[in-house]
Amino acid sequence: MTERAERERSSYLFPRHPREADRLDLQHDALREALGSNFLAPVTEPGRVLDVGTGTGRWGIEVCWEHPRALVVGFDLMAGPGEHPSGYRHVRGNVLQGLPFLDGVFDLVHQRFLVSGIPLAQWPQVVAELVRVTQPGGWVELAEPMIEFLHAGPATERLLGIMRDMAASRGLDSTRVVFDRLDDYLRSAPLKEVTRHEVTCAVGEWGGRIGSFLASDMRALFTRLCEVQVGSSLSAEESAETIRRTQEEFEGQQTRVAMAIAYGRKPS
Ligand SMILES: C[S@@+](CC[C@H](N)C(=O)[O-])C[C@H]1O[C@@H](n2cnc3c(N)ncnc32)[C@H](O)[C@@H]1O
């Protein structure tokens, strides 16, 4: 199936855009810096690693650099990165239709920011699929944001509301269910030694490097969503003005966003 057909059959929220890769890399850099690591599961020497919904492949490429003996597979609806280390492979596909890998192949399976791609009702089935391809004793790690922001101003709330409506119309989480249940999905899989961390990051220049990365990420994300909405709930001028106001609100209200990271181990 072509990349375009694969995307159209999926529930993924964000439209294709030439600068989407820059947004995803900014988001990756912010989170990597906030966590001080690419993953939190206690895996010191990963052998075979899978990153589901890998986006630009940046996470997997960095894991290759950090662990030169690892084989990292990035899996996504979209084509993979053009240039990558020799230990990196890309496989295209839709996780909602199952992963094209044998049982028990990977010792670390990672999935991040898929709240915008996996319908709420399908989370348990997708987590079961991640666990199926994990080797006994291996780890699954999930990382997802809270869709509600802390200290959001009215313009930010308005655009988040539009995003939530679009998500709900595709059966995606439009509240904070995935954020709240991330560790429960792993426990029910059932995985052992399930651990949950939460990190709260500033959005805006007031939060230094991470904050300014996230403010740019949010500006790009809102711009993408408004492009889809122009003509229905927002005019082009209203969109531009509302997005501009969000950036002021981030500084004035000291807006924050929370991420949950949960990992667990497949029984041996
Ligand atoms: C928000 S991006 C996150 C990218 C990456 N995980 C990161 O943290 O930077 C979500 C990615 O998941 C992919 N995606 C969405 N739905 C998918 C599905 N059903 N199967 C495979 N990939 C999917 C999208 O194409 C996109 O590249």
Coordinates of C-alpha atoms and ligand atoms in Angstrom, one line a residue:
M1 CA 0.0 0.0 0.0
T2 CA 1.3 3.5 -0.7
E3 CA 2.2 5.8 2.1
R4 CA -0.7 8.1 1.2
A5 CA -3.2 5.3 1.2
E6 CA -1.8 3.9 4.5
R7 CA -2.2 7.4 6.1
E8 CA -5.7 7.8 4.8
R9 CA -6.8 4.5 6.3
S10 CA -5.3 5.4 9.7
S11 CA -6.8 7.6 12.4
Y12 CA -3.7 9.8 12.6
L13 CA -4.7 13.4 13.5
F14 CA -1.9 15.5 12.1
P15 CA -1.9 16.3 8.4
R16 CA 1.1 15.7 6.2
H17 CA 3.2 18.8 6.0
P18 CA 6.8 19.5 4.7
R19 CA 7.8 21.0 8.1
E20 CA 6.2 18.4 10.3
A21 CA 9.6 16.6 10.6
D22 CA 11.1 19.8 12.2
R23 CA 8.2 19.9 14.7
L24 CA 8.7 16.3 15.7
D25 CA 12.5 16.7 16.1
L26 CA 12.0 19.8 18.3
Q27 CA 9.5 17.8 20.4
H28 CA 12.0 15.0 20.7
D29 CA 14.9 17.3 21.7
A30 CA 12.7 18.9 24.4
L31 CA 11.7 15.6 25.9
R32 CA 15.2 14.1 25.6
E33 CA 16.5 17.1 27.5
A34 CA 13.7 17.0 30.1
L35 CA 14.2 13.3 30.9
G36 CA 18.0 13.3 30.5
S37 CA 17.7 10.0 28.5
N38 CA 15.9 8.5 25.5
F39 CA 14.3 5.8 27.6
L40 CA 13.8 5.1 31.3
A41 CA 13.3 1.3 31.3
P42 CA 16.3 -0.3 33.0
V43 CA 17.9 -1.8 29.9
T44 CA 21.7 -1.2 29.9
E45 CA 22.7 -2.9 26.6
P46 CA 19.7 -3.2 24.3
G47 CA 20.1 -5.7 21.5
R48 CA 17.0 -5.5 19.3
V49 CA 14.8 -2.4 19.8
L50 CA 11.5 -1.4 18.2
D51 CA 10.1 2.1 18.0
V52 CA 6.5 2.2 17.0
G53 CA 5.2 5.4 15.4
T54 CA 8.8 6.5 15.0
G55 CA 8.1 9.7 13.0
T56 CA 11.4 11.0 11.7
G57 CA 13.3 8.1 13.3
R58 CA 15.3 10.6 15.5
W59 CA 14.7 8.6 18.7
G60 CA 15.9 5.3 17.1
I61 CA 18.9 7.0 15.5
E62 CA 20.0 8.4 18.8
V63 CA 19.6 5.0 20.4
C64 CA 21.9 3.6 17.7
W65 CA 24.5 6.2 18.4
E66 CA 24.3 5.5 22.2
H67 CA 24.3 1.7 21.7
P68 CA 26.3 0.9 18.6
R69 CA 25.7 -2.8 19.0
A70 CA 21.9 -2.5 19.0
L71 CA 19.7 -3.1 16.0
V72 CA 16.9 -0.5 16.1
V73 CA 13.8 -0.8 13.9
G74 CA 11.6 2.2 13.4
F75 CA 8.0 1.5 12.4
D76 CA 5.6 4.1 11.0
L77 CA 2.8 4.7 8.5
M78 CA 5.3 7.0 6.7
A79 CA 8.6 6.3 4.9
G80 CA 11.8 6.3 7.1
P81 CA 14.7 8.7 7.3
G82 CA 16.9 8.9 4.2
E83 CA 20.2 8.8 6.1
H84 CA 20.7 6.6 9.2
P85 CA 23.3 4.6 11.1
S86 CA 24.0 1.0 9.9
G87 CA 22.2 -0.4 12.9
Y88 CA 18.9 1.3 12.0
R89 CA 16.1 -0.2 9.8
H90 CA 12.7 1.3 8.9
V91 CA 9.5 -0.7 8.3
R92 CA 6.4 0.9 7.1
G93 CA 3.0 -0.2 8.3
N94 CA 0.0 0.4 10.5
V95 CA 0.1 -0.8 14.1
L96 CA -3.7 -0.9 14.2
Q97 CA -3.4 -3.8 11.7
G98 CA -0.7 -5.6 13.8
L99 CA 3.1 -5.6 13.7
P100 CA 4.8 -7.5 10.9
F101 CA 7.3 -9.2 13.4
L102 CA 7.5 -12.6 15.0
D103 CA 6.7 -13.2 18.6
G104 CA 9.4 -12.3 21.2
V105 CA 11.9 -10.6 18.9
F106 CA 12.7 -7.3 20.7
D107 CA 14.2 -6.7 24.1
L108 CA 13.0 -3.1 24.2
V109 CA 9.7 -1.8 22.5
H110 CA 9.1 1.9 22.7
Q111 CA 6.1 3.9 21.6
R112 CA 5.7 7.7 22.1
F113 CA 3.1 10.4 21.2
L114 CA 0.7 7.9 19.6
V115 CA -2.3 9.3 21.4
S116 CA -2.8 11.2 18.2
G117 CA -2.9 8.0 16.2
I118 CA -4.5 5.1 18.2
P119 CA -8.2 5.3 18.8
L120 CA -9.0 5.1 22.5
A121 CA -10.8 1.8 22.2
Q122 CA -7.8 0.2 20.5
W123 CA -5.2 1.0 23.1
P124 CA -5.4 -2.4 24.9
Q125 CA -5.2 -4.3 21.6
V126 CA -2.1 -2.2 20.5
V127 CA -0.4 -2.7 23.8
A128 CA -1.0 -6.4 23.6
E129 CA 0.7 -6.3 20.1
L130 CA 3.7 -4.5 21.5
V131 CA 4.0 -7.1 24.2
R132 CA 3.6 -10.0 21.7
V133 CA 6.8 -8.9 19.8
T134 CA 8.7 -8.3 23.1
Q135 CA 11.0 -11.2 24.3
P136 CA 10.3 -12.8 27.7
G137 CA 12.2 -10.6 30.2
G138 CA 12.2 -7.7 27.8
W139 CA 10.6 -4.2 28.4
V140 CA 7.9 -2.1 26.8
E141 CA 8.0 1.7 27.4
L142 CA 5.1 4.1 26.6
A143 CA 5.3 7.9 26.8
E144 CA 2.3 10.2 26.2
P145 CA 1.4 13.8 27.0
M146 CA -1.6 15.1 29.0
I147 CA -3.8 16.8 26.4
E148 CA -4.9 19.3 28.9
F149 CA -2.3 22.0 29.6
L150 CA -1.6 23.4 33.1
H151 CA -2.2 27.2 33.4
A152 CA -3.5 27.6 29.8
G153 CA -5.0 30.9 28.7
P154 CA -8.2 31.4 26.7
A155 CA -6.6 31.3 23.2
T156 CA -4.7 28.2 24.1
E157 CA -7.8 26.6 25.5
R158 CA -9.7 27.5 22.3
L159 CA -7.1 25.8 20.1
L160 CA -6.8 22.8 22.4
G161 CA -10.6 22.5 22.2
I162 CA -10.5 22.4 18.4
M163 CA -7.8 19.7 18.6
R164 CA -9.9 17.7 21.1
D165 CA -13.0 17.9 18.9
M166 CA -11.0 16.7 15.9
A167 CA -9.5 13.9 18.0
A168 CA -13.0 12.9 19.3
S169 CA -14.3 12.8 15.7
R170 CA -11.7 10.1 14.9
G171 CA -12.3 8.1 18.1
L172 CA -9.0 9.3 19.6
D173 CA -8.6 10.3 23.2
S174 CA -9.9 13.8 23.7
T175 CA -9.5 14.1 27.4
R176 CA -6.6 12.6 29.5
V177 CA -7.6 8.9 29.6
V178 CA -4.5 7.6 27.9
F179 CA -2.2 9.8 30.1
D180 CA -4.0 8.5 33.2
R181 CA -4.1 4.9 32.2
L182 CA -0.7 4.4 30.6
D183 CA 0.7 2.2 33.4
D184 CA -2.6 0.4 33.8
Y185 CA -2.4 -0.7 30.1
L186 CA 0.9 -2.3 30.8
R187 CA -0.3 -3.9 34.1
S188 CA -3.3 -5.4 32.3
A189 CA -1.1 -6.7 29.4
P190 CA 0.0 -8.2 31.8
L191 CA 3.5 -6.9 32.4
K192 CA 5.5 -7.0 35.7
E193 CA 7.6 -4.4 37.5
V194 CA 5.4 -1.6 36.0
T195 CA 6.8 1.9 36.8
R196 CA 5.3 5.3 36.1
H197 CA 7.0 8.6 35.9
E198 CA 5.5 12.0 35.3
V199 CA 7.5 15.1 34.1
T200 CA 6.1 18.6 33.8
C201 CA 7.7 20.9 31.3
A202 CA 7.4 24.7 30.9
V203 CA 6.0 25.9 27.5
G204 CA 7.4 29.3 26.5
E205 CA 10.7 31.2 26.7
W206 CA 10.2 31.6 30.4
G207 CA 11.1 27.9 30.7
G208 CA 14.6 28.2 29.0
R209 CA 15.6 25.9 26.2
I210 CA 13.0 23.2 26.8
G211 CA 10.3 25.8 27.1
S212 CA 11.2 27.6 23.9
F213 CA 11.4 24.3 22.0
L214 CA 7.9 23.4 23.2
A215 CA 6.5 26.8 22.4
S216 CA 7.8 26.4 18.8
D217 CA 6.4 22.9 18.7
M218 CA 3.0 24.1 19.9
R219 CA 3.0 27.0 17.4
A220 CA 3.7 24.5 14.6
L221 CA 1.1 22.1 15.9
F222 CA -1.6 24.7 16.2
T223 CA -0.7 26.1 12.7
R224 CA -1.1 22.6 11.2
L225 CA -4.5 22.1 12.9
C226 CA -5.8 25.6 12.0
E227 CA -4.9 25.0 8.3
V228 CA -7.3 22.1 8.4
Q229 CA -10.0 24.1 10.2
V230 CA -9.9 27.3 8.1
G231 CA -13.3 27.8 6.5
S232 CA -15.1 25.8 9.2
S233 CA -14.6 26.9 12.8
L234 CA -11.9 29.6 12.2
S235 CA -11.1 32.2 9.5
A236 CA -7.4 32.5 8.4
E237 CA -7.0 35.9 10.2
E238 CA -8.7 34.5 13.4
S239 CA -6.3 31.5 13.3
A240 CA -3.2 33.7 13.0
E241 CA -4.3 36.0 15.8
T242 CA -5.3 33.1 18.1
I243 CA -2.0 31.4 17.5
R244 CA -0.1 34.7 18.2
R245 CA -2.0 35.1 21.5
T246 CA -1.2 31.5 22.6
Q247 CA 2.5 32.5 22.6
E248 CA 1.8 35.5 24.8
E249 CA -0.3 33.4 27.1
F250 CA 2.5 30.8 27.5
E251 CA 4.8 33.6 28.9
G252 CA 2.1 35.4 30.9
Q253 CA 0.5 32.4 32.5
Q254 CA 3.6 30.2 32.7
T255 CA 1.8 27.4 30.9
R256 CA 3.0 23.8 31.4
V257 CA 2.5 20.4 29.9
A258 CA 2.8 17.1 31.6
M259 CA 4.1 13.8 30.1
A260 CA 3.6 10.3 31.5
I261 CA 6.3 7.6 30.9
A262 CA 5.4 4.0 31.9
Y263 CA 7.5 0.9 31.4
G264 CA 7.0 -2.8 32.4
R265 CA 8.7 -6.2 31.9
K266 CA 7.3 -9.2 30.1
P267 CA 7.2 -12.2 32.4
S268 CA 10.0 -14.8 31.6
Ligands
LIG1 C1 3.3 12.6 16.9 S1 4.3 11.6 15.9 C2 5.4 11.0 17.1 C3 6.7 10.5 16.5 C4 7.8 9.9 17.4 N1 7.2 8.8 18.2 C5 8.3 10.9 18.4 O1 8.1 10.7 19.6 O2 8.9 11.9 18.0 C6 3.3 10.2 15.7 C7 3.8 9.3 14.6 O3 3.0 8.1 14.6 C8 2.7 7.7 13.3 N2 1.5 6.9 13.4 C9 0.3 7.4 13.6 N3 -0.6 6.4 13.6 C10 0.1 5.2 13.3 C11 -0.3 3.9 13.1 N4 -1.6 3.5 13.2 N5 0.7 3.0 12.8 C12 2.0 3.4 12.7 N6 2.4 4.6 12.8 C13 1.4 5.6 13.2 C14 2.6 9.0 12.5 O4 2.8 8.7 11.1 C15 3.7 9.8 13.2 O5 4.9 9.7 12.5

